[in-house]
Amino acid sequence: MLLLRCPLLLLLLLLPLSSRPQKLPTRDEELFQMQIRDKAFFHDSSVIPDGAEISSYLFRDTPKRYFFVVEEDNTPLAVTVTPCDAPLEWKLSVQELPEEASGEGSGEPEPLEQQKQQITNEEGTELFSYKGNDVEYFVSSSSPSGLYQLDVLSTEKDTHFKAYATTTPESDQPYPELPYDPRIDVTSLGRTTVTLAWKPSPTASLLKQPIQYCIVISKEHNFKSLCAVEAKLSSDDAFMMAPKPGLDFSPFDFAHFGFPSDNNSGKERGLLKSSSKFGRQTSSKPRADLHKVCIGNKNIFTVSDLKPDTQYYFDMFAVNTNTNMSTAYIGTFARTKEEAKQKTVELKDGKVTDVFIKRKGVKFLRFAPVSSHQKVTFSIHSCLDAVQIQVRRDGKLILSQNVEGVRQFQLRGKAKAKYLIRLKGSKKGASILKILATTRPNKQLFPSLPEDTRIKAFDKLRTCSSVTVAWLGTQERNKFCIYKREVDDNYNEEQKKREQNQCLGPDTRKKSEKVLCKYFHSQNIQKAVTTETIRGLQPGKSYLLDVYVIGHGGHSVKYQSKLVKTRKFC
């Protein structure tokens, strides 16, 4: 039992400036719980209370010493030190208690200064020492009575750590126990997903204590403690605000430094619920290379939204939600699969190639002219939504554009050059397009289009049996064909949008839907407008009108469809 009489307690606390004695927490549970809830109890204290984990801060190359007392011989003892974001050097030693502090000592207590001198002059017997960043333990089933000293030093940088000591390790068990096989298994591996599985902690399966599992995903390395993860997540902000030199702070005040208080519940600590996407504590700035997600008591989880062909490190921590103390499984790592290599389509000089791209998909095409050339022309007809085109000549990017409708790009050629074309589909849906590559600059299969491909209807010229419409042309003489189709009155814009495949030509229409075809152009682009009156319609009926422009090579492009309605009464 950690118990100390008042004169020596003042000595242990090493508070020469304080005139009020502090009371060390005992293992009387009711009293212990009352004391541990008092945030002021351990403030500015070098005492490790029995059965409670403390958090503390270290300045680089500035050692700290912590004390606790084991009053009876043959007492079980367990001490755990958890480094957070830097390796530590620590040792545990013991020295005999002064006579007045053990047994049934009698007589007047020694003066405070004399007791203090006695402790500071005696280093004691070293029991254990460690250097590194692992969570390390000292466990003894039978420890001698005495004053125990824990000396901690960080030689690398300012850091914080956690320490825990108990004289009742069998009954306390605040840290979740690991299964006989504490490894994390990678059960499935994809391009953007990794499925992990692990064996449950006996603390949950046998002792029925509340355990939740927290997964940490990093691109840099594995972590040995959840404390190290939280330090990394918070390293950009409040964690770097160190306390004032010479002033230790309460383990309950970590919220001021960007860390959750150790006496809060798992919910208050901000441990995240299970999610298909990455989660993390919201108190820290987002980090693209590190994520934490807590998933309850499940022992299988799929991490998603990863990048292809990328190595990730995975760590698993079992967290006792009653104590908020955690134990690390053996971490693992895995590399996601590469993107499936796209089959490259070969383009032939002067021939149109049809390309289908699924939503957000990518297609690669290759054009290797057989003869030397000064220029190369790429003509693209995007039948639905806009697509993105990138062209590389011998590996160098020479074109990157979004294409909607018909576009033509003329690029400078190079002897024996090879061109790689990357087409990326729309986010809205699948994409269909036609592409032509040629080294013959005069070869144009697609007709030229005006910037505005809408059809305008004149409401004032509408009758019970006719409608009058107009559309723009170009300076190039092309053939225009107009088609009509009767539709229901509830035909709407959404249905019209689904029929906007510009690559479907007049050959897909019924002969009865054809109104007329005519040639039209104007050297004055400002006057390149044509009108047409469509007759023979029924009163009060809705019609869908389409205009097709047909190029010299026979390839057609459809203007935007127009929904019109005749007057019901005239």
Coordinates of C-alpha atoms in Angstrom, one line a residue:
M1 CA 0.0 0.0 0.0
L2 CA 1.2 3.5 -0.8
L3 CA 1.0 5.2 2.5
L4 CA 3.1 7.9 4.2
R5 CA 2.8 9.8 7.4
C6 CA 2.5 13.6 7.2
P7 CA 6.2 14.8 8.0
L8 CA 7.7 12.5 5.4
L9 CA 4.9 13.3 2.9
L10 CA 5.9 17.0 2.9
L11 CA 9.4 15.8 2.2
L12 CA 8.3 13.7 -0.7
L13 CA 6.3 16.3 -2.4
L14 CA 9.3 18.6 -2.5
L15 CA 7.3 21.7 -2.1
P16 CA 9.4 23.9 0.1
L17 CA 7.4 27.0 -0.8
S18 CA 4.1 25.4 0.3
S19 CA 2.9 25.7 3.9
R20 CA 0.0 23.3 3.5
P21 CA 0.7 19.5 3.6
Q22 CA -0.8 17.4 0.8
K23 CA -2.5 14.1 1.4
L24 CA -1.3 11.2 -0.6
P25 CA -4.1 9.1 -2.2
T26 CA -4.6 5.7 -0.5
R27 CA -6.1 2.5 -1.8
D28 CA -9.2 3.1 0.2
E29 CA -11.3 3.1 -3.0
E30 CA -13.9 5.6 -1.8
L31 CA -11.3 8.0 -0.7
F32 CA -9.1 7.3 -3.7
Q33 CA -11.8 8.1 -6.2
M34 CA -12.7 11.3 -4.3
Q35 CA -9.1 12.4 -4.4
I36 CA -8.5 11.5 -8.0
R37 CA -11.5 13.6 -9.1
D38 CA -10.0 16.7 -7.4
K39 CA -8.1 18.4 -10.2
A40 CA -6.0 20.5 -7.8
F41 CA -4.9 17.4 -5.8
F42 CA -1.8 16.5 -7.9
H43 CA -1.0 20.0 -9.2
D44 CA 2.7 20.8 -9.1
S45 CA 3.3 17.3 -7.6
S46 CA 6.1 14.8 -8.1
V47 CA 4.2 12.1 -6.5
I48 CA 2.8 9.1 -8.5
P49 CA -0.5 8.1 -6.9
D50 CA -1.1 4.4 -6.6
G51 CA -3.3 3.1 -9.4
A52 CA -3.5 6.3 -11.5
E53 CA -1.7 7.1 -14.8
I54 CA -0.1 10.6 -14.8
S55 CA 0.9 12.6 -17.8
S56 CA 3.9 15.0 -17.6
Y57 CA 6.1 17.2 -19.7
L58 CA 9.9 17.1 -20.1
F59 CA 12.2 19.8 -21.4
R60 CA 15.2 18.5 -23.3
D61 CA 18.2 17.5 -21.2
T62 CA 16.3 18.4 -18.0
P63 CA 15.7 15.3 -15.9
K64 CA 12.6 14.9 -13.6
R65 CA 12.2 12.7 -10.6
Y66 CA 9.0 11.2 -9.3
F67 CA 8.4 9.4 -6.0
F68 CA 6.1 6.8 -4.5
V69 CA 6.3 4.7 -1.3
V70 CA 5.9 1.0 -0.8
E71 CA 5.5 0.7 3.0
E72 CA 5.3 -3.1 3.4
D73 CA 7.8 -5.8 2.3
N74 CA 6.8 -8.4 -0.3
T75 CA 4.4 -6.1 -2.0
P76 CA 3.6 -6.6 -5.7
L77 CA 4.6 -3.7 -7.8
A78 CA 4.1 -2.7 -11.5
V79 CA 5.5 0.4 -13.1
T80 CA 4.8 1.4 -16.8
V81 CA 6.4 4.4 -18.6
T82 CA 4.9 5.4 -22.0
P83 CA 7.0 7.7 -24.2
C84 CA 4.9 9.8 -26.5
D85 CA 6.8 11.5 -29.3
A86 CA 10.5 11.1 -28.3
P87 CA 12.7 8.4 -26.9
L88 CA 13.2 8.5 -23.1
E89 CA 15.9 7.4 -20.6
W90 CA 14.4 6.3 -17.3
K91 CA 15.5 4.3 -14.3
L92 CA 13.7 3.0 -11.2
S93 CA 15.5 2.9 -7.9
V94 CA 14.6 2.3 -4.2
Q95 CA 16.1 3.4 -0.9
E96 CA 15.1 2.6 2.6
L97 CA 12.5 4.6 4.4
P98 CA 13.6 6.7 7.4
E99 CA 12.7 4.9 10.7
E100 CA 10.0 7.5 11.5
A101 CA 8.2 6.6 8.2
S102 CA 7.8 2.9 8.6
G103 CA 6.7 0.4 11.3
E104 CA 5.6 1.8 14.6
G105 CA 8.2 4.5 15.0
S106 CA 8.1 6.7 18.1
G107 CA 9.5 9.9 19.2
E108 CA 9.6 13.3 17.6
P109 CA 9.9 13.4 13.8
E110 CA 13.1 14.7 12.3
P111 CA 13.1 18.3 11.2
L112 CA 12.0 18.8 7.6
E113 CA 15.3 20.0 6.3
Q114 CA 17.1 17.1 7.9
Q115 CA 14.7 14.6 6.2
K116 CA 15.1 16.3 2.9
Q117 CA 18.8 16.2 3.1
Q118 CA 18.7 12.5 3.9
I119 CA 16.7 11.7 0.7
T120 CA 18.6 14.0 -1.7
N121 CA 22.0 12.6 -0.6
E122 CA 21.0 9.0 -1.1
E123 CA 20.6 7.7 -4.7
G124 CA 19.3 4.3 -3.6
T125 CA 19.6 0.9 -5.3
E126 CA 18.9 0.8 -9.0
L127 CA 16.2 -1.8 -9.9
F128 CA 15.6 -1.2 -13.6
S129 CA 16.7 1.2 -16.4
Y130 CA 15.7 1.6 -20.1
K131 CA 16.5 3.8 -23.1
G132 CA 14.2 4.0 -26.1
N133 CA 10.7 4.8 -27.3
D134 CA 9.0 1.5 -26.5
V135 CA 6.3 1.3 -23.8
E136 CA 8.3 -0.5 -21.1
Y137 CA 7.3 -2.2 -17.9
F138 CA 8.9 -3.1 -14.5
V139 CA 7.0 -5.9 -12.8
S140 CA 7.8 -7.5 -9.5
S141 CA 5.6 -10.0 -7.5
S142 CA 7.5 -9.2 -4.3
S143 CA 9.0 -5.8 -3.8
P144 CA 10.8 -4.4 -0.7
S145 CA 9.4 -1.5 1.3
G146 CA 11.1 1.8 0.6
L147 CA 11.0 5.1 -1.2
Y148 CA 10.9 4.5 -4.9
Q149 CA 12.3 7.0 -7.3
L150 CA 11.5 7.2 -11.1
D151 CA 14.0 9.4 -13.0
V152 CA 13.1 10.4 -16.5
L153 CA 15.1 12.2 -19.1
S154 CA 14.6 13.2 -22.8
T155 CA 17.9 14.0 -24.7
E156 CA 16.2 14.4 -28.1
K157 CA 13.6 17.2 -27.6
D158 CA 10.9 18.6 -25.4
T159 CA 8.3 15.9 -25.0
H160 CA 5.6 14.5 -22.8
F161 CA 5.1 11.0 -21.4
K162 CA 2.9 8.9 -19.2
A163 CA 3.7 7.0 -16.1
Y164 CA 1.7 4.5 -14.1
A165 CA 2.5 2.7 -10.8
T166 CA 0.4 0.3 -8.8
T167 CA 0.8 -2.1 -5.8
T168 CA -2.3 -4.1 -6.9
P169 CA -1.5 -5.1 -10.5
E170 CA -3.6 -8.3 -10.5
S171 CA -6.8 -6.5 -9.5
D172 CA -6.3 -3.2 -11.3
Q173 CA -5.4 -4.3 -14.8
P174 CA -6.1 -0.9 -16.3
Y175 CA -4.3 -1.7 -19.6
P176 CA -6.2 -4.0 -22.0
E177 CA -4.6 -7.5 -22.3
L178 CA -3.4 -8.6 -25.7
P179 CA -4.5 -11.9 -27.2
Y180 CA -2.0 -14.8 -27.6
D181 CA -1.4 -13.6 -31.2
P182 CA -1.3 -9.8 -31.1
R183 CA -0.6 -9.4 -34.8
I184 CA -2.8 -7.4 -37.3
D185 CA -3.7 -9.5 -40.4
V186 CA -4.2 -8.0 -43.8
T187 CA -7.1 -10.1 -45.2
S188 CA -7.8 -8.2 -48.4
L189 CA -5.9 -5.8 -50.5
G190 CA -7.2 -3.6 -53.3
R191 CA -6.2 -0.4 -55.2
T192 CA -7.9 1.9 -52.7
T193 CA -8.9 -0.4 -49.8
V194 CA -7.2 -2.6 -47.2
T195 CA -9.1 -5.0 -44.9
L196 CA -7.6 -5.6 -41.5
A197 CA -8.5 -8.3 -38.9
W198 CA -7.2 -9.0 -35.4
K199 CA -8.0 -11.2 -32.4
P200 CA -10.1 -9.6 -29.6
S201 CA -8.5 -8.6 -26.4
P202 CA -9.2 -11.1 -23.5
T203 CA -10.1 -8.0 -21.4
A204 CA -13.2 -7.7 -23.5
S205 CA -13.9 -11.4 -24.3
L206 CA -13.2 -12.9 -20.9
L207 CA -13.3 -10.1 -18.3
K208 CA -16.2 -8.3 -20.1
Q209 CA -14.7 -4.9 -19.6
P210 CA -15.6 -2.2 -22.1
I211 CA -13.0 -2.2 -24.9
Q212 CA -12.9 -0.3 -28.1
Y213 CA -10.4 -0.6 -30.9
C214 CA -8.7 2.4 -32.6
I215 CA -7.0 2.0 -36.0
V216 CA -4.2 4.4 -37.0
I217 CA -3.2 4.8 -40.6
S218 CA 0.1 6.5 -41.5
K219 CA 2.2 6.9 -44.6
E220 CA 5.4 7.3 -42.5
H221 CA 5.9 4.6 -39.9
N222 CA 4.2 2.5 -37.2
F223 CA 3.5 3.8 -33.8
K224 CA 4.2 2.1 -30.5
S225 CA 1.6 3.9 -28.4
L226 CA -1.7 5.8 -28.8
C227 CA 0.0 8.6 -26.8
A228 CA 2.6 8.9 -29.7
V229 CA -0.3 9.1 -32.2
E230 CA -2.1 11.8 -30.3
A231 CA 1.2 13.8 -29.9
K232 CA 1.7 13.6 -33.7
L233 CA -1.8 14.6 -34.5
S234 CA -1.5 17.6 -32.2
S235 CA 2.1 18.5 -33.1
D236 CA 1.0 21.4 -35.3
D237 CA -0.8 23.4 -32.7
A238 CA -1.3 23.4 -29.0
F239 CA 1.1 20.6 -28.1
M240 CA 4.1 22.9 -28.7
M241 CA 3.0 25.3 -26.1
A242 CA 5.2 24.0 -23.3
P243 CA 4.6 24.8 -19.6
K244 CA 6.6 27.4 -17.9
P245 CA 10.1 26.2 -16.7
G246 CA 10.1 24.8 -13.2
L247 CA 6.3 24.3 -13.1
D248 CA 5.0 20.8 -13.5
F249 CA 1.4 20.6 -14.3
S250 CA -1.5 18.4 -13.4
P251 CA -2.2 15.3 -15.5
F252 CA -5.8 16.6 -15.6
D253 CA -4.9 19.8 -17.4
F254 CA -3.8 18.3 -20.8
A255 CA -6.7 19.9 -22.5
H256 CA -4.8 23.1 -22.3
F257 CA -2.0 21.6 -24.4
G258 CA -4.1 20.0 -27.1
F259 CA -4.4 16.6 -25.3
P260 CA -7.6 15.0 -23.8
S261 CA -7.8 14.7 -20.1
D262 CA -7.0 11.2 -18.8
N263 CA -9.9 11.1 -16.5
N264 CA -12.6 11.7 -19.1
S265 CA -14.6 8.9 -20.7
G266 CA -13.8 7.6 -24.2
K267 CA -16.6 9.8 -25.5
E268 CA -15.2 12.9 -24.0
R269 CA -11.7 12.1 -25.3
G270 CA -13.1 12.5 -28.8
L271 CA -12.4 8.9 -29.8
L272 CA -14.2 8.5 -33.1
K273 CA -17.0 6.2 -34.0
S274 CA -16.7 3.6 -36.8
S275 CA -16.8 5.1 -40.3
S276 CA -16.0 3.9 -43.8
K277 CA -13.8 6.9 -44.2
F278 CA -10.9 8.1 -42.1
G279 CA -11.7 9.7 -38.8
R280 CA -9.7 11.7 -36.3
Q281 CA -9.8 14.0 -33.3
T282 CA -11.3 17.3 -34.3
S283 CA -9.1 19.3 -31.9
S284 CA -6.1 19.0 -34.3
K285 CA -5.4 20.3 -37.7
P286 CA -6.0 17.8 -40.5
R287 CA -3.0 15.8 -41.5
A288 CA -3.0 14.1 -44.9
D289 CA -0.4 11.5 -43.8
L290 CA -2.0 10.4 -40.5
H291 CA -5.5 9.3 -39.6
K292 CA -7.1 7.7 -36.5
V293 CA -10.5 6.0 -36.3
C294 CA -12.1 4.2 -33.4
I295 CA -14.5 1.5 -34.4
G296 CA -16.1 0.1 -31.2
N297 CA -15.6 -3.5 -30.4
K298 CA -15.4 -4.9 -34.0
N299 CA -12.3 -7.0 -34.9
I300 CA -12.5 -6.5 -38.6
F301 CA -12.4 -3.3 -40.5
T302 CA -11.9 -2.1 -44.1
V303 CA -9.9 1.1 -44.6
S304 CA -11.0 2.9 -47.7
D305 CA -10.2 6.0 -49.8
L306 CA -6.5 5.0 -50.0
K307 CA -4.2 5.9 -52.9
P308 CA -3.2 3.1 -55.4
D309 CA 0.4 1.8 -55.3
T310 CA 1.1 3.5 -51.9
Q311 CA 2.6 2.0 -48.8
Y312 CA 0.6 2.5 -45.6
Y313 CA 1.4 1.6 -42.0
F314 CA -1.5 0.2 -39.8
D315 CA -1.6 0.2 -36.0
M316 CA -4.3 -1.1 -33.7
F317 CA -4.8 0.0 -30.1
A318 CA -7.2 -1.6 -27.6
V319 CA -8.6 1.1 -25.4
N320 CA -10.2 0.5 -22.0
T321 CA -13.0 3.0 -22.1
N322 CA -13.3 3.0 -18.3
T323 CA -9.7 4.0 -17.7
N324 CA -8.8 5.4 -21.2
M325 CA -5.6 3.4 -21.0
S326 CA -4.5 1.6 -24.1
T327 CA -2.3 -1.3 -25.3
A328 CA -0.8 -1.6 -28.8
Y329 CA -1.1 -4.6 -31.1
I330 CA 1.9 -5.5 -33.3
G331 CA 1.5 -3.1 -36.2
T332 CA 1.7 -4.0 -39.9
F333 CA 2.1 -2.4 -43.3
A334 CA 0.9 -3.0 -46.8
R335 CA 1.1 -1.5 -50.2
T336 CA -2.1 -0.9 -52.2
K337 CA -2.4 -2.4 -55.6
E338 CA -1.4 -0.5 -58.7
E339 CA -4.0 1.1 -61.0
A340 CA -5.1 -1.5 -63.6
K341 CA -3.0 -0.8 -66.6
Q342 CA -5.2 0.6 -69.4
K343 CA -5.1 -1.0 -72.8
T344 CA -3.8 1.6 -75.2
V345 CA -5.9 2.0 -78.4
E346 CA -3.8 2.7 -81.5
L347 CA -5.1 5.5 -83.7
K348 CA -4.8 5.3 -87.5
D349 CA -4.0 8.4 -89.5
G350 CA -7.2 9.9 -90.9
K351 CA -9.6 7.4 -89.4
V352 CA -12.3 8.1 -86.8
T353 CA -12.2 6.0 -83.6
D354 CA -15.2 5.7 -81.3
V355 CA -14.3 5.8 -77.5
F356 CA -16.5 5.0 -74.5
I357 CA -15.4 6.1 -71.1
K358 CA -17.2 5.1 -67.9
R359 CA -18.0 7.8 -65.3
K360 CA -14.7 9.3 -64.0
G361 CA -12.9 6.8 -66.1
V362 CA -9.7 7.2 -68.1
K363 CA -8.7 5.9 -71.5
F364 CA -5.4 6.0 -73.3
L365 CA -4.8 6.2 -77.0
R366 CA -1.6 6.2 -79.0
F367 CA -0.8 7.9 -82.3
A368 CA 2.5 7.1 -84.1
P369 CA 2.6 8.6 -87.6
V370 CA 4.5 6.5 -90.0
S371 CA 6.0 9.4 -91.9
S372 CA 7.7 12.6 -90.9
H373 CA 5.3 15.5 -90.4
Q374 CA 5.3 19.2 -89.6
K375 CA 1.9 19.3 -88.0
V376 CA -0.6 16.9 -86.4
T377 CA -4.3 17.6 -86.0
F378 CA -6.6 16.1 -83.3
S379 CA -10.3 16.4 -83.9
I380 CA -12.6 15.5 -81.1
H381 CA -16.4 15.2 -80.9
S382 CA -17.6 14.8 -77.3
C383 CA -21.1 13.3 -77.7
L384 CA -22.4 13.9 -74.2
D385 CA -20.7 15.8 -71.3
A386 CA -17.3 17.5 -71.5
V387 CA -14.2 15.3 -71.4
Q388 CA -10.6 16.2 -70.6
I389 CA -7.9 15.6 -73.1
Q390 CA -4.2 15.5 -72.5
V391 CA -1.6 15.0 -75.3
R392 CA 2.0 14.1 -74.6
R393 CA 4.6 14.1 -77.4
D394 CA 7.5 11.7 -76.5
G395 CA 6.5 12.1 -72.8
K396 CA 6.3 15.9 -72.8
L397 CA 2.8 17.4 -72.1
I398 CA 1.9 19.7 -75.0
L399 CA -1.9 19.9 -74.6
S400 CA -4.4 19.9 -71.7
Q401 CA -8.0 21.0 -72.4
N402 CA -11.6 20.3 -71.6
V403 CA -13.7 19.5 -74.7
E404 CA -17.4 19.9 -75.2
G405 CA -19.0 19.4 -78.5
V406 CA -16.6 19.5 -81.5
R407 CA -13.0 20.8 -81.0
Q408 CA -9.9 20.7 -83.2
F409 CA -6.3 21.1 -82.1
Q410 CA -3.4 21.5 -84.4
L411 CA 0.0 20.9 -82.9
R412 CA 3.5 21.2 -84.1
G413 CA 4.9 17.9 -85.4
K414 CA 8.3 16.3 -84.9
A415 CA 10.1 13.6 -86.8
K416 CA 9.4 10.1 -85.5
A417 CA 7.4 11.5 -82.6
K418 CA 4.9 9.4 -80.8
Y419 CA 1.8 10.9 -79.2
L420 CA 0.0 9.5 -76.0
I421 CA -3.6 10.8 -75.6
R422 CA -5.2 10.6 -72.2
L423 CA -9.0 11.0 -72.1
K424 CA -10.8 11.5 -68.7
G425 CA -14.5 11.1 -68.4
S426 CA -17.1 13.3 -66.8
K427 CA -18.1 13.2 -63.1
K428 CA -21.7 13.3 -64.2
G429 CA -21.9 10.1 -66.1
A430 CA -20.4 8.0 -68.9
S431 CA -18.8 9.7 -71.9
I432 CA -19.0 8.9 -75.6
L433 CA -16.7 10.6 -78.1
K434 CA -15.2 10.3 -81.6
I435 CA -11.6 11.2 -82.2
L436 CA -9.6 11.7 -85.3
A437 CA -5.8 12.1 -85.6
T438 CA -4.1 13.0 -88.8
T439 CA -0.9 14.5 -90.2
R440 CA -2.9 15.9 -93.2
P441 CA -4.0 19.4 -92.2
N442 CA -6.7 19.6 -94.8
K443 CA -8.5 16.5 -93.7
Q444 CA -11.6 17.5 -91.7
L445 CA -14.3 14.9 -91.1
F446 CA -16.3 16.8 -88.5
P447 CA -18.3 19.9 -89.6
S448 CA -17.4 23.2 -88.0
L449 CA -19.9 24.5 -85.5
P450 CA -20.9 27.9 -84.2
E451 CA -20.2 28.7 -80.5
D452 CA -23.9 28.7 -79.8
T453 CA -25.7 25.5 -80.9
R454 CA -29.1 26.3 -79.5
I455 CA -32.3 26.4 -81.6
K456 CA -34.4 29.5 -81.1
A457 CA -38.2 29.4 -81.3
F458 CA -40.3 32.5 -82.1
D459 CA -43.3 32.5 -79.8
K460 CA -45.1 35.3 -81.7
L461 CA -44.9 33.3 -84.9
R462 CA -46.4 30.2 -83.3
T463 CA -49.8 29.0 -84.8
C464 CA -52.0 26.0 -84.3
S465 CA -50.2 24.1 -87.1
S466 CA -46.7 25.6 -87.3
V467 CA -43.7 26.9 -85.5
T468 CA -40.9 29.0 -86.7
V469 CA -37.3 28.4 -85.5
A470 CA -33.8 29.8 -86.2
W471 CA -30.2 28.6 -85.7
L472 CA -26.7 29.8 -86.3
G473 CA -24.4 28.5 -89.1
T474 CA -20.7 29.1 -90.0
Q475 CA -18.7 30.5 -92.9
E476 CA -18.2 26.9 -94.2
R477 CA -20.9 25.5 -96.4
N478 CA -22.6 22.6 -94.7
K479 CA -25.8 20.6 -95.1
F480 CA -28.4 21.1 -92.3
C481 CA -31.3 18.6 -91.7
I482 CA -34.2 19.3 -89.4
Y483 CA -36.3 16.6 -87.7
K484 CA -39.4 16.7 -85.6
R485 CA -40.9 14.2 -83.1
E486 CA -44.2 14.5 -81.2
V487 CA -43.8 14.0 -77.5
D488 CA -46.2 13.8 -74.5
D489 CA -47.2 17.0 -72.7
N490 CA -45.3 15.8 -69.6
Y491 CA -42.0 15.5 -71.5
N492 CA -39.5 17.5 -69.5
E493 CA -36.0 18.9 -69.6
E494 CA -34.6 15.8 -67.8
Q495 CA -35.9 13.5 -70.5
K496 CA -34.5 15.8 -73.1
K497 CA -31.1 15.8 -71.5
R498 CA -31.0 12.0 -71.7
E499 CA -31.4 12.2 -75.5
Q500 CA -28.6 14.7 -76.0
N501 CA -26.1 12.3 -77.6
Q502 CA -24.7 14.5 -80.4
C503 CA -23.1 11.6 -82.1
L504 CA -26.4 10.0 -83.1
G505 CA -27.0 11.0 -86.7
P506 CA -30.0 11.4 -89.0
D507 CA -29.6 7.7 -89.9
T508 CA -31.0 6.8 -86.4
R509 CA -34.3 8.7 -87.1
K510 CA -37.5 7.6 -88.8
K511 CA -38.1 8.9 -92.3
S512 CA -41.5 10.3 -91.2
E513 CA -39.7 12.6 -88.7
K514 CA -37.7 14.4 -91.4
V515 CA -38.8 17.9 -92.2
L516 CA -36.2 19.0 -94.7
C517 CA -32.5 19.3 -95.5
K518 CA -30.7 22.4 -97.0
Y519 CA -27.2 23.8 -97.5
F520 CA -26.4 27.1 -95.8
H521 CA -23.3 29.3 -95.0
S522 CA -22.4 33.0 -94.9
Q523 CA -19.1 34.7 -95.4
N524 CA -20.2 37.3 -92.9
I525 CA -20.3 35.4 -89.6
Q526 CA -22.7 38.0 -88.1
K527 CA -25.3 37.1 -90.8
A528 CA -24.8 33.3 -90.6
V529 CA -28.4 32.8 -89.3
T530 CA -31.1 30.7 -91.0
T531 CA -34.8 30.4 -90.2
E532 CA -37.3 27.7 -91.0
T533 CA -41.1 27.3 -90.5
I534 CA -42.2 23.8 -89.8
R535 CA -45.8 23.2 -90.9
G536 CA -48.4 20.4 -90.7
L537 CA -48.4 20.2 -86.9
Q538 CA -51.4 19.4 -84.7
P539 CA -53.0 22.0 -82.5
G540 CA -52.0 22.0 -78.8
K541 CA -49.3 19.3 -79.3
S542 CA -45.7 19.3 -78.1
Y543 CA -42.8 18.5 -80.5
L544 CA -39.1 17.9 -80.0
L545 CA -37.0 19.6 -82.8
D546 CA -33.5 18.5 -83.8
V547 CA -31.1 20.1 -86.3
Y548 CA -28.2 18.1 -87.7
V549 CA -25.2 19.6 -89.5
I550 CA -23.4 17.1 -91.8
G551 CA -19.8 17.6 -92.8
H552 CA -18.0 16.7 -96.0
G553 CA -16.9 13.3 -94.6
G554 CA -20.5 12.4 -93.8
H555 CA -20.1 12.8 -90.0
S556 CA -22.9 14.7 -88.4
V557 CA -23.3 16.8 -85.2
K558 CA -26.6 17.4 -83.6
Y559 CA -27.5 20.9 -82.2
Q560 CA -29.2 21.2 -78.8
S561 CA -32.8 19.8 -79.0
K562 CA -35.7 22.3 -78.7
L563 CA -39.1 21.5 -77.2
V564 CA -41.9 23.5 -78.8
K565 CA -45.7 23.5 -78.5
T566 CA -48.4 24.6 -81.0
R567 CA -51.2 26.9 -80.0
K568 CA -54.4 25.0 -79.0
F569 CA -56.8 27.7 -80.2
C570 CA -56.3 30.0 -83.1

